[in-house]
Amino acid sequence: MSKKILGISAYYHDSAAAVLVDGEIIAAVQEERFTRKKHDHNFPKNAVEYCLKEARIEPGELDYVVFYEKPFLKFERLMETYLAFAPVGLRSFLMAMPLWLKTKLHLPSEIRKSLDGRYKKRIVFTGHHEAHAASAFYPSPFQEAAILTMDGVGEWDTASIGMGRDNKIELLKTLEFPNSLGLLYSAFTYFTGFRVNSGEYKLMGLAPYGEPKYVDLILDKLVDLKEDGSLALDLKYFNYCQGLTMTNDAFGRLFGGPARDAESMITQREMDMAASIQKVTEEIVLRMARTAKRITGANTLCLAGGVALNCVANGFLLKEKIFDDIWIPPPAGDAGGALGAALFVHYQLLDGSRSAKKGDSMHGSLLGPRFSNEAIRGVLDSRNIKYRYYDDEAELLKDTVDAMTGGKVVGWFQDRMEFGPRALGARSIIGDARSQEMQSEMNLRIKFRESFRPFAPSALMEDAPAYFDLDRESPYMLLVADVRKDQWCTLTAEQRSAMKDPDLRKRVNVKRSTLPAITHVDMSARIQTVTEERNGRYYRLISEFKRQTGCGVIINTSFNIRGEPIVCTPQDAYRCFMASDMDVLVLENCFLRKEDQPQFSDKERDKYIRSFKLD
Ligand SMILES: [Fe+2]
């Protein structure tokens, strides 16, 4: 009898569901993609429904339903923290209570209700970091590996070191709340004016503009960092235990004034803070990894938890060569907890046998909904939308590349949607990475963000070493590496002075390499390596781009506008295409040109853009 397991993560951020059948990952998806609410934390009703449908399972046929953390333990942490600070913190405590009393403490009945009362068996709760560790190790290409998980906080744990061997994992050492690398990083995210649990990526992208001049201050005042990577935070500078903010006035005094207001001008202080906390993060990750090596003796490492999305720290760790190889699941944050929890039940509790697959077992993370040509044509025809249908893939790819080399921005919608925060060529906006204008064009006309960050490259695996200092795969955009020196441009005096401009967009727009749209100001890039086996048509598209141009690298950014979850359906894609200045939309074999479409009025466009909260 095959074992069918449903994993769920919810009620913090990035709710998700995943289904395993006999250990095989059949489907996994974040709830935000259906509800169109970024980082949606509500119960993932739509995600569960999709996963069961994809696996052709009725709720009653499930063997196990598993939730990615232990709510009572988490509640205990909440209570103990409140009592330790009481009466301070009453307000945040009272704000948190209704959701706990209404849903979180009644999870089994919530889950059963969402499965229409048709699931009668046990509901399992794994530990939060057990779920992270499972998501890191079980799908990895390693039969044996050390495991390092780092995030804000689960129940009590904020980081763990463990060992995975065959089908079992064991957590050997943990760090506990309130001491947390994730919360420390989020405190800086908050203070520099970005959104916690969302803007961490921006803070990481801001770091190359700054000088790490606050490193000593951070290590002196905020963090007591031990040799083994464990740490103690000085809580007199933080407010997350008792308040509604991450930091307090004392924190501000350390950095010369109050927190930056969201959307206001980014100053040198924020850049220096970003550079400093990045450096401190890298040092902490490095020490934790060394400890993991010492305790386990393993040659390979798996990483998970929100901090593992810090691809700059991952790239740094790889360079330090503590481990021969590192693997990070594409949904390294809490969404991946749904998958990890399901894997934990299959292997750890039910003793399912496991042999690591070459590459990994994530199927390229293409685990979400797919729409057939028939379904897409049905949508387009019903709305009288003009498009050209291609029977021949080669012709479709040739015309797509023609558009790209002609400076057009292309919405690329193919295959099953990606699981995890990155677009990997299934729901992507793509363009010519050699173009100097492409970056600002895409930022302003397509994504509506005044970004200081460059875009990420997708490179044919076999061509990546010619452009980047990377000697291995990076299939999920979770490693940063330098653009090779022979691709760098010599800067003119004028360009050198533009690199000091207070307007960061001017700096990032200086042509610093042969691939200006994807080269960061510190000459690094957040690489996705692409293979035919994993990426199918996306690989063939970049191959066609190479055939026409000699260059096996393109720009890949997620198919959404600012604040919007990545598009899921053809309808989402068409709306986003129409509301932005994208020139071409390719929905499987259907090719749409903007000039053939009716005009979207400014009012319609405005309404669309405003419907998403700034992230
Ligand atoms: Fe987590």
Coordinates of C-alpha atoms and ligand atoms in Angstrom, one line a residue:
M1 CA 0.0 0.0 0.0
S2 CA 1.4 3.4 -0.9
K3 CA 1.8 6.0 1.8
K4 CA 0.1 9.3 1.1
I5 CA 1.2 12.2 3.3
L6 CA 0.0 15.8 3.4
G7 CA 2.3 18.4 4.9
I8 CA 1.1 21.9 6.0
S9 CA 2.8 25.1 7.2
A10 CA 0.7 28.1 8.3
Y11 CA 0.0 30.9 10.6
Y12 CA 3.3 32.7 10.6
H13 CA 4.2 33.7 7.1
D14 CA 4.3 31.9 3.7
S15 CA 1.7 29.2 4.4
A16 CA 2.1 26.2 2.1
A17 CA 1.1 22.6 1.5
A18 CA 2.9 19.6 0.0
V19 CA 1.9 16.0 -0.9
L20 CA 4.2 13.0 -0.8
V21 CA 3.3 9.6 -2.2
D22 CA 5.7 6.9 -1.2
G23 CA 8.3 9.5 -0.5
E24 CA 8.0 11.0 -4.0
I25 CA 7.3 14.8 -3.9
I26 CA 4.1 15.1 -6.0
A27 CA 3.1 18.7 -5.4
A28 CA 4.0 21.7 -3.3
V29 CA 2.8 25.2 -3.4
Q30 CA 2.5 28.4 -1.3
E31 CA -1.0 29.7 -0.5
E32 CA -0.1 33.3 -1.6
R33 CA -0.1 32.2 -5.3
F34 CA -3.8 31.4 -5.1
T35 CA -5.1 34.2 -2.8
R36 CA -2.8 36.8 -4.5
K37 CA -1.8 38.0 -1.0
K38 CA 2.0 38.0 -0.7
H39 CA 3.4 35.9 2.2
D40 CA -0.2 34.9 3.0
H41 CA -0.1 33.3 6.5
N42 CA -3.7 32.0 6.6
F43 CA -4.5 28.3 6.6
P44 CA -3.5 27.1 3.1
K45 CA -6.9 25.9 2.0
N46 CA -6.3 26.5 -1.7
A47 CA -2.8 25.0 -1.6
V48 CA -4.1 21.8 0.1
E49 CA -6.9 21.5 -2.4
Y50 CA -4.5 21.9 -5.3
C51 CA -1.9 19.3 -3.9
L52 CA -4.6 16.7 -3.3
K53 CA -6.1 17.3 -6.8
E54 CA -2.6 17.0 -8.4
A55 CA -1.9 13.8 -6.6
R56 CA -5.5 12.5 -7.3
I57 CA -6.1 11.8 -3.6
E58 CA -9.3 12.3 -1.7
P59 CA -8.8 13.6 1.9
G60 CA -10.1 10.3 3.3
E61 CA -7.3 8.4 1.4
L62 CA -4.5 10.3 3.2
D63 CA -2.4 8.2 5.6
Y64 CA -1.0 11.1 7.5
V65 CA -1.5 14.9 7.8
V66 CA 1.4 16.7 9.4
F67 CA 1.8 20.2 10.6
Y68 CA 5.3 21.8 10.5
E69 CA 5.5 22.8 14.2
K70 CA 4.2 22.2 17.7
P71 CA 1.6 24.8 18.5
F72 CA 1.5 24.1 22.2
L73 CA 5.2 24.5 22.6
K74 CA 5.1 27.7 20.6
F75 CA 2.3 28.9 22.9
E76 CA 4.4 28.1 25.9
R77 CA 7.2 30.3 24.5
L78 CA 4.8 33.1 24.0
M79 CA 3.4 32.8 27.5
E80 CA 6.8 32.5 29.2
T81 CA 8.2 35.5 27.2
Y82 CA 5.2 37.5 28.1
L83 CA 5.5 36.6 31.8
A84 CA 9.2 37.4 31.8
F85 CA 8.5 40.9 30.7
A86 CA 5.0 41.6 32.2
P87 CA 3.3 43.9 32.5
V88 CA 5.4 45.4 29.6
G89 CA 4.3 43.6 26.4
L90 CA 0.6 43.4 27.3
R91 CA -0.4 45.1 24.1
S92 CA 1.4 42.7 21.8
F93 CA 0.3 39.8 23.9
L94 CA -3.3 40.8 23.6
M95 CA -2.9 41.3 19.9
A96 CA -1.5 37.8 19.4
M97 CA -4.1 36.1 21.5
P98 CA -7.3 36.1 19.3
L99 CA -5.6 34.1 16.5
W100 CA -4.2 31.7 19.0
L101 CA -7.5 31.2 20.8
K102 CA -9.5 31.0 17.6
T103 CA -7.3 28.8 15.5
K104 CA -3.8 28.0 16.5
L105 CA -4.7 26.1 19.7
H106 CA -7.4 24.2 17.8
L107 CA -5.3 23.2 14.8
P108 CA -6.5 19.6 14.6
S109 CA -10.1 20.7 14.2
E110 CA -9.0 23.5 11.8
I111 CA -7.2 21.0 9.7
R112 CA -10.0 18.4 9.7
K113 CA -12.5 21.1 8.8
S114 CA -10.4 22.2 5.9
L115 CA -10.5 18.6 4.7
D116 CA -14.3 18.6 4.8
G117 CA -14.3 16.3 7.8
R118 CA -13.2 13.4 5.6
Y119 CA -9.8 12.8 7.2
K120 CA -10.3 10.7 10.4
K121 CA -6.7 9.6 11.2
R122 CA -4.0 11.2 13.3
I123 CA -2.6 14.6 12.8
V124 CA 1.1 14.7 13.5
F125 CA 3.1 17.7 14.6
T126 CA 6.8 17.9 13.9
G127 CA 9.2 20.4 15.5
H128 CA 9.7 23.5 13.5
H129 CA 13.5 22.9 13.0
E130 CA 12.9 19.2 12.5
A131 CA 10.8 20.2 9.5
H132 CA 13.5 22.6 8.3
A133 CA 16.2 20.0 8.7
A134 CA 14.0 17.4 6.9
S135 CA 13.4 19.8 4.0
A136 CA 17.2 20.3 3.8
F137 CA 18.4 16.8 4.0
Y138 CA 15.8 14.4 2.5
P139 CA 15.6 15.9 -1.0
S140 CA 19.3 16.6 -1.1
P141 CA 21.7 14.7 -3.4
F142 CA 23.6 13.4 -0.3
Q143 CA 23.3 10.1 1.4
E144 CA 25.0 11.6 4.4
A145 CA 25.4 15.2 5.4
A146 CA 25.6 17.7 8.2
I147 CA 22.5 19.8 8.6
L148 CA 22.4 23.5 9.7
T149 CA 19.1 25.3 10.1
M150 CA 18.8 29.0 11.0
D151 CA 15.8 31.2 11.1
G152 CA 13.9 33.8 13.2
V153 CA 12.3 31.3 15.6
G154 CA 10.2 28.2 15.6
E155 CA 8.8 27.0 19.0
W156 CA 11.9 27.8 21.0
D157 CA 14.7 26.9 18.6
T158 CA 16.3 29.5 16.4
A159 CA 19.1 27.4 14.9
S160 CA 20.1 23.7 14.9
I161 CA 23.0 21.5 13.9
G162 CA 22.2 18.0 13.0
M163 CA 23.3 15.0 11.0
G164 CA 21.4 13.2 8.2
R165 CA 22.3 9.6 7.4
D166 CA 20.4 7.5 4.9
N167 CA 16.7 7.9 6.0
K168 CA 17.3 9.4 9.5
I169 CA 18.1 12.8 10.8
E170 CA 19.2 13.7 14.3
L171 CA 19.4 17.2 15.8
L172 CA 22.5 17.4 17.9
K173 CA 22.7 21.0 19.1
T174 CA 20.3 23.9 19.2
L175 CA 20.2 27.6 19.9
E176 CA 17.1 29.0 21.7
F177 CA 14.9 32.1 21.6
P178 CA 15.5 35.0 22.3
N179 CA 19.0 34.4 20.8
S180 CA 18.5 34.3 17.1
L181 CA 20.5 35.1 14.0
G182 CA 17.3 35.4 12.0
L183 CA 15.8 37.9 14.4
L184 CA 19.1 39.8 14.6
Y185 CA 19.0 40.1 10.8
S186 CA 15.3 41.0 10.8
A187 CA 16.0 43.8 13.4
F188 CA 18.4 45.4 10.9
T189 CA 15.8 44.8 8.1
Y190 CA 13.2 46.6 10.3
F191 CA 15.6 49.5 11.3
T192 CA 16.7 50.2 7.8
G193 CA 13.1 50.7 6.7
F194 CA 12.3 47.4 5.0
R195 CA 9.5 44.9 5.9
V196 CA 10.4 42.1 8.3
N197 CA 10.1 38.6 6.8
S198 CA 10.1 40.0 3.3
G199 CA 12.7 42.9 3.0
E200 CA 15.6 40.7 4.2
Y201 CA 16.5 40.1 0.6
K202 CA 16.7 43.8 -0.1
L203 CA 18.9 44.4 2.9
M204 CA 21.3 41.7 1.5
G205 CA 21.2 43.4 -1.9
L206 CA 22.0 46.8 -0.3
A207 CA 25.1 45.5 1.5
P208 CA 27.6 45.9 -1.5
Y209 CA 27.0 49.6 -1.4
G210 CA 28.2 50.1 2.1
E211 CA 31.2 49.7 4.3
P212 CA 31.0 47.2 7.1
K213 CA 31.9 49.9 9.6
Y214 CA 29.5 48.8 12.3
V215 CA 30.8 45.2 12.7
D216 CA 32.7 45.9 15.9
L217 CA 29.8 47.9 17.3
I218 CA 27.4 45.0 16.6
L219 CA 29.8 42.4 18.1
D220 CA 30.6 44.7 21.0
K221 CA 27.1 45.8 22.0
L222 CA 24.4 43.7 20.4
V223 CA 25.8 40.2 20.0
D224 CA 28.0 38.1 22.2
L225 CA 29.3 35.7 19.6
K226 CA 30.9 32.6 20.8
E227 CA 33.6 30.6 19.0
D228 CA 31.2 27.8 18.2
G229 CA 28.8 30.2 16.5
S230 CA 26.3 30.3 19.3
L231 CA 25.3 33.7 20.4
A232 CA 23.5 35.8 23.0
L233 CA 21.8 39.0 22.1
D234 CA 21.7 41.9 24.5
L235 CA 18.0 42.4 24.8
K236 CA 18.2 46.0 26.1
Y237 CA 18.5 47.0 22.4
F238 CA 15.6 44.9 21.0
N239 CA 11.9 45.0 21.4
Y240 CA 10.7 41.8 19.8
C241 CA 10.1 40.0 23.0
Q242 CA 7.6 42.5 24.4
G243 CA 6.7 45.0 21.7
L244 CA 5.4 45.4 18.2
T245 CA 8.7 46.5 16.8
M246 CA 12.0 44.7 16.4
T247 CA 14.3 47.4 17.9
N248 CA 14.0 50.2 20.5
D249 CA 15.4 53.7 21.1
A250 CA 18.6 52.3 22.6
F251 CA 19.3 50.5 19.3
G252 CA 18.7 53.8 17.4
R253 CA 21.1 55.6 19.7
L254 CA 23.8 53.1 18.8
F255 CA 23.4 53.9 15.1
G256 CA 23.0 57.7 15.4
G257 CA 19.3 58.2 15.2
P258 CA 15.9 56.6 14.7
A259 CA 15.0 53.9 12.2
R260 CA 14.6 54.9 8.5
D261 CA 11.0 55.5 7.4
A262 CA 9.9 53.0 4.7
E263 CA 10.2 54.4 1.2
S264 CA 12.3 57.3 2.3
M265 CA 15.7 58.0 0.8
I266 CA 18.3 55.3 1.6
T267 CA 21.3 57.0 3.2
Q268 CA 24.9 55.8 3.6
R269 CA 24.1 54.8 7.2
E270 CA 21.6 52.2 5.9
M271 CA 24.1 50.9 3.4
D272 CA 26.8 50.6 6.0
M273 CA 24.4 48.9 8.4
A274 CA 23.5 46.4 5.6
A275 CA 27.2 45.7 4.9
S276 CA 27.9 45.3 8.6
I277 CA 25.1 42.9 9.4
Q278 CA 25.9 40.9 6.3
K279 CA 29.4 40.5 7.4
V280 CA 28.4 39.6 10.9
T281 CA 25.9 37.1 9.5
E282 CA 28.6 35.5 7.4
E283 CA 30.9 35.2 10.4
I284 CA 28.1 33.5 12.5
V285 CA 27.1 31.1 9.7
L286 CA 30.8 30.3 9.2
R287 CA 31.3 29.5 12.9
M288 CA 28.1 27.5 13.0
A289 CA 29.2 25.5 9.9
R290 CA 32.6 24.9 11.5
T291 CA 30.9 23.5 14.6
A292 CA 28.6 21.4 12.4
K293 CA 31.8 20.0 10.7
R294 CA 33.5 19.3 14.0
I295 CA 30.5 17.6 15.6
T296 CA 29.5 15.5 12.6
G297 CA 32.7 15.0 10.6
A298 CA 30.5 15.1 7.5
N299 CA 31.9 16.2 4.1
T300 CA 28.7 17.8 2.8
L301 CA 26.2 20.2 4.3
C302 CA 22.5 20.9 3.9
L303 CA 21.1 24.3 4.9
A304 CA 17.6 25.5 5.6
G305 CA 15.5 28.1 7.5
G306 CA 15.0 31.6 6.4
V307 CA 18.7 32.6 6.9
A308 CA 19.6 30.0 4.2
L309 CA 18.0 32.2 1.7
N310 CA 20.9 34.6 2.2
C311 CA 22.7 33.4 -1.0
V312 CA 25.6 35.8 -0.4
A313 CA 26.4 34.1 2.9
N314 CA 25.9 30.7 1.2
G315 CA 28.4 31.7 -1.6
F316 CA 30.8 32.9 1.1
L317 CA 30.5 29.6 3.0
L318 CA 31.1 27.6 -0.1
K319 CA 34.3 29.6 -0.8
E320 CA 35.6 28.8 2.7
K321 CA 35.6 25.1 1.7
I322 CA 34.7 23.7 5.1
F323 CA 32.5 21.3 3.3
D324 CA 33.0 19.8 -0.2
D325 CA 29.5 20.6 -1.2
I326 CA 26.4 22.4 0.0
W327 CA 22.8 21.9 -0.8
I328 CA 19.9 24.2 0.0
P329 CA 16.3 23.5 -0.9
P330 CA 14.6 26.2 -3.0
P331 CA 11.9 26.8 -0.4
A332 CA 14.4 27.2 2.4
G333 CA 12.0 29.3 4.5
D334 CA 8.8 28.4 6.3
A335 CA 7.0 27.4 3.1
G336 CA 9.4 24.6 2.8
G337 CA 8.4 23.4 6.3
A338 CA 5.3 21.9 4.8
L339 CA 7.4 19.7 2.6
G340 CA 9.9 19.0 5.4
A341 CA 7.2 17.9 7.8
A342 CA 5.8 15.5 5.2
L343 CA 9.3 14.1 4.5
F344 CA 10.0 13.8 8.2
V345 CA 6.9 11.5 8.6
H346 CA 7.8 9.4 5.6
Y347 CA 11.4 8.8 6.5
Q348 CA 11.9 9.4 10.2
L349 CA 8.7 8.1 11.6
L350 CA 7.6 5.5 9.0
D351 CA 11.2 4.4 8.2
G352 CA 10.7 4.8 4.4
S353 CA 13.9 3.7 2.6
R354 CA 15.9 6.5 0.9
S355 CA 18.6 6.6 -1.7
A356 CA 19.8 10.1 -2.6
K357 CA 19.3 11.0 -6.3
K358 CA 21.9 12.6 -8.5
G359 CA 21.1 16.3 -8.7
D360 CA 18.4 16.1 -6.0
S361 CA 14.7 15.0 -5.5
M362 CA 13.1 18.4 -5.9
H363 CA 12.2 18.1 -9.6
G364 CA 13.7 21.5 -10.2
S365 CA 11.2 22.8 -7.6
L366 CA 8.6 22.7 -10.4
L367 CA 5.9 21.4 -8.1
G368 CA 3.0 23.7 -8.6
P369 CA 0.0 24.1 -11.1
R370 CA 0.5 23.6 -14.8
F371 CA -1.8 24.8 -17.5
S372 CA -2.1 22.9 -20.8
N373 CA -2.2 24.6 -24.2
E374 CA -5.8 23.6 -24.4
A375 CA -6.6 25.3 -21.1
I376 CA -4.6 28.4 -22.0
R377 CA -6.3 28.7 -25.5
G378 CA -9.6 28.3 -23.8
V379 CA -8.9 31.3 -21.6
L380 CA -7.6 33.4 -24.4
D381 CA -10.3 32.5 -26.9
S382 CA -13.1 33.1 -24.4
R383 CA -11.8 36.7 -24.0
N384 CA -11.1 37.3 -27.7
I385 CA -7.4 37.8 -26.9
K386 CA -5.1 37.9 -29.9
Y387 CA -2.2 35.4 -30.0
R388 CA -0.3 33.2 -32.3
Y389 CA -0.2 29.5 -31.6
Y390 CA 3.0 27.6 -32.4
D391 CA 2.9 23.9 -33.2
D392 CA 6.7 23.9 -33.6
E393 CA 8.7 24.6 -30.5
A394 CA 11.8 25.6 -32.4
E395 CA 9.9 28.4 -34.1
L396 CA 8.4 29.5 -30.9
L397 CA 11.8 29.7 -29.3
K398 CA 13.3 31.5 -32.3
D399 CA 10.6 34.2 -32.2
T400 CA 10.9 34.6 -28.5
V401 CA 14.7 35.1 -28.7
D402 CA 14.2 37.5 -31.7
A403 CA 12.0 39.6 -29.3
M404 CA 14.6 39.4 -26.6
T405 CA 17.5 40.5 -28.7
G406 CA 15.3 43.3 -30.1
G407 CA 15.3 44.7 -26.6
K408 CA 11.8 43.4 -25.7
V409 CA 10.8 42.3 -22.2
V410 CA 9.2 38.9 -22.3
G411 CA 6.8 37.3 -19.8
W412 CA 7.6 33.5 -19.8
F413 CA 4.9 31.2 -18.5
Q414 CA 5.7 27.5 -18.9
D415 CA 5.5 24.2 -17.1
R416 CA 4.6 23.7 -13.4
M417 CA 4.9 26.8 -11.1
E418 CA 8.0 27.0 -8.9
F419 CA 7.8 26.1 -5.2
G420 CA 9.7 28.6 -3.1
P421 CA 10.4 32.3 -3.4
R422 CA 12.4 32.3 -6.6
A423 CA 11.2 32.2 -10.2
L424 CA 13.3 29.6 -12.0
G425 CA 12.1 29.9 -15.6
A426 CA 8.5 28.7 -15.2
R427 CA 6.9 32.0 -14.1
S428 CA 9.7 34.4 -15.1
I429 CA 10.2 37.7 -16.8
I430 CA 13.2 37.4 -19.1
G431 CA 15.4 39.7 -21.2
D432 CA 18.8 40.2 -22.7
A433 CA 21.4 40.4 -20.0
R434 CA 23.9 42.0 -22.3
S435 CA 21.8 45.1 -22.6
Q436 CA 22.8 48.1 -20.6
E437 CA 19.4 49.6 -20.5
M438 CA 17.5 46.4 -19.6
Q439 CA 18.0 46.7 -15.9
S440 CA 16.5 50.2 -15.4
E441 CA 13.9 49.4 -18.1
M442 CA 12.7 46.3 -16.3
N443 CA 12.8 48.0 -12.8
L444 CA 10.8 51.0 -13.8
R445 CA 8.5 49.9 -16.6
I446 CA 7.8 46.3 -15.6
K447 CA 8.3 45.8 -11.9
F448 CA 7.5 49.4 -10.8
R449 CA 10.3 49.3 -8.3
E450 CA 13.1 51.9 -8.0
S451 CA 15.5 49.1 -7.3
F452 CA 19.2 49.4 -6.5
R453 CA 19.4 45.6 -7.1
P454 CA 20.4 44.1 -10.3
F455 CA 18.6 41.2 -11.8
A456 CA 19.6 37.6 -11.6
P457 CA 21.1 35.6 -14.4
S458 CA 20.0 32.2 -15.8
A459 CA 23.0 30.5 -17.4
L460 CA 23.3 27.3 -19.3
M461 CA 25.1 25.0 -16.9
E462 CA 27.9 24.3 -19.4
D463 CA 28.5 28.1 -20.0
A464 CA 28.3 29.3 -16.4
P465 CA 32.0 28.8 -15.7
A466 CA 32.9 31.1 -18.6
Y467 CA 31.1 33.9 -17.0
F468 CA 31.2 33.3 -13.3
D469 CA 33.6 32.0 -10.6
L470 CA 31.5 29.0 -9.9
D471 CA 32.6 25.4 -10.3
R472 CA 29.3 23.7 -9.6
E473 CA 25.5 23.8 -10.1
S474 CA 23.4 26.5 -8.6
P475 CA 20.0 25.4 -9.8
Y476 CA 17.9 27.4 -7.4
M477 CA 19.6 30.8 -7.4
L478 CA 20.8 30.2 -3.8
L479 CA 24.5 30.8 -4.4
V480 CA 26.2 34.1 -5.2
A481 CA 29.5 34.1 -7.1
D482 CA 31.6 36.7 -8.8
V483 CA 31.4 37.6 -12.4
R484 CA 34.7 36.4 -13.9
K485 CA 37.4 39.1 -14.2
D486 CA 37.7 38.7 -18.0
Q487 CA 34.1 39.8 -18.3
W488 CA 34.7 43.1 -16.4
C489 CA 34.7 46.4 -18.1
T490 CA 37.3 49.2 -17.5
L491 CA 35.4 52.2 -16.1
T492 CA 35.9 55.7 -17.4
A493 CA 36.4 58.6 -15.0
E494 CA 32.8 59.5 -15.4
Q495 CA 31.6 56.0 -14.6
R496 CA 33.8 55.9 -11.6
S497 CA 32.2 59.1 -10.3
A498 CA 28.7 57.7 -11.1
M499 CA 29.6 54.8 -8.8
K500 CA 29.6 57.3 -5.9
D501 CA 26.3 58.9 -6.8
P502 CA 23.8 59.0 -3.9
D503 CA 21.2 57.7 -6.2
L504 CA 21.9 54.0 -6.1
R505 CA 20.2 53.3 -9.4
K506 CA 22.8 55.4 -11.1
R507 CA 25.5 53.3 -9.6
V508 CA 23.9 50.0 -10.5
N509 CA 23.4 51.2 -14.0
V510 CA 27.1 51.8 -14.7
K511 CA 28.2 49.1 -17.2
R512 CA 30.6 47.2 -15.2
S513 CA 30.7 43.9 -17.2
T514 CA 29.7 42.3 -20.5
L515 CA 26.5 41.3 -18.7
P516 CA 25.6 44.7 -17.1
A517 CA 21.9 43.8 -16.2
I518 CA 22.9 41.0 -13.9
T519 CA 26.2 42.3 -12.4
H520 CA 25.9 43.8 -8.9
V521 CA 28.1 46.7 -7.8
D522 CA 30.5 44.4 -6.1
M523 CA 30.8 42.4 -9.3
S524 CA 28.8 39.4 -8.0
A525 CA 25.7 37.7 -9.4
R526 CA 23.0 35.5 -8.0
I527 CA 23.2 32.7 -10.4
Q528 CA 20.8 30.1 -11.6
T529 CA 22.4 27.3 -13.6
V530 CA 20.0 25.7 -16.1
T531 CA 20.1 22.1 -17.4
E532 CA 17.8 20.4 -19.9
E533 CA 17.0 17.6 -17.5
R534 CA 15.8 20.0 -14.8
N535 CA 14.5 22.9 -16.8
G536 CA 13.3 21.5 -20.1
R537 CA 12.1 24.2 -22.5
Y538 CA 13.7 26.9 -20.5
Y539 CA 17.1 25.3 -21.2
R540 CA 16.2 25.1 -24.9
L541 CA 15.2 28.7 -24.9
I542 CA 18.6 29.9 -23.5
S543 CA 20.3 27.5 -26.0
E544 CA 18.5 29.3 -28.8
F545 CA 19.5 32.6 -27.3
K546 CA 23.1 31.4 -27.4
R547 CA 22.7 30.1 -30.9
Q548 CA 21.7 33.5 -32.1
T549 CA 24.0 35.6 -29.9
G550 CA 26.9 33.5 -28.7
C551 CA 25.8 34.2 -25.1
G552 CA 24.4 31.5 -22.9
V553 CA 23.1 33.9 -20.1
I554 CA 19.8 35.8 -19.9
I555 CA 18.1 37.9 -17.2
N556 CA 15.5 36.1 -15.1
T557 CA 13.3 37.9 -12.7
S558 CA 10.1 36.7 -11.1
F559 CA 6.8 37.2 -13.0
N560 CA 5.1 39.8 -10.9
I561 CA 5.1 43.5 -10.1
R562 CA 6.2 44.9 -6.8
G563 CA 4.3 43.5 -3.9
E564 CA 2.5 40.9 -6.0
P565 CA 3.0 37.2 -5.5
I566 CA 4.4 35.4 -8.5
V567 CA 1.7 34.8 -11.1
C568 CA 0.1 31.4 -10.9
T569 CA -2.6 31.1 -13.7
P570 CA -2.7 32.3 -17.3
Q571 CA -5.2 34.9 -16.1
D572 CA -2.8 36.3 -13.5
A573 CA -0.1 36.4 -16.2
Y574 CA -2.2 38.2 -18.7
R575 CA -3.3 40.8 -16.1
C576 CA 0.3 41.4 -15.1
F577 CA 1.4 41.6 -18.7
M578 CA -1.3 44.2 -19.5
A579 CA -0.7 46.3 -16.4
S580 CA 3.1 46.5 -17.0
D581 CA 5.1 47.5 -20.0
M582 CA 6.0 43.9 -20.9
D583 CA 6.2 43.6 -24.6
V584 CA 5.6 39.9 -25.2
L585 CA 3.9 37.2 -23.3
V586 CA 4.6 33.5 -24.0
L587 CA 2.0 31.2 -22.4
E588 CA 3.2 27.7 -23.2
N589 CA 2.9 27.6 -27.1
C590 CA 0.8 30.8 -27.3
F591 CA 2.7 34.0 -28.2
L592 CA 1.1 37.4 -27.4
R593 CA 2.3 40.8 -28.5
K594 CA 1.4 43.9 -26.5
E595 CA 0.6 45.9 -29.7
D596 CA -2.1 43.3 -30.6
Q597 CA -3.9 43.8 -27.3
P598 CA -6.4 46.4 -26.4
Q599 CA -4.9 49.3 -24.4
F600 CA -5.1 49.1 -20.6
S601 CA -6.2 52.5 -19.4
D602 CA -4.0 54.4 -16.9
K603 CA -6.8 54.0 -14.5
E604 CA -6.9 50.2 -14.9
R605 CA -3.2 50.0 -14.6
D606 CA -3.1 52.2 -11.5
K607 CA -5.8 50.1 -9.8
Y608 CA -3.8 46.9 -10.5
I609 CA -0.6 48.3 -9.2
R610 CA -2.3 49.7 -6.1
S611 CA -4.0 46.4 -5.3
F612 CA -0.7 45.1 -4.0
K613 CA 0.8 46.3 -0.8
L614 CA 4.4 47.5 -1.1
D615 CA 6.8 44.9 0.1
Ligands
FE1 FE 11.4 28.8 10.2

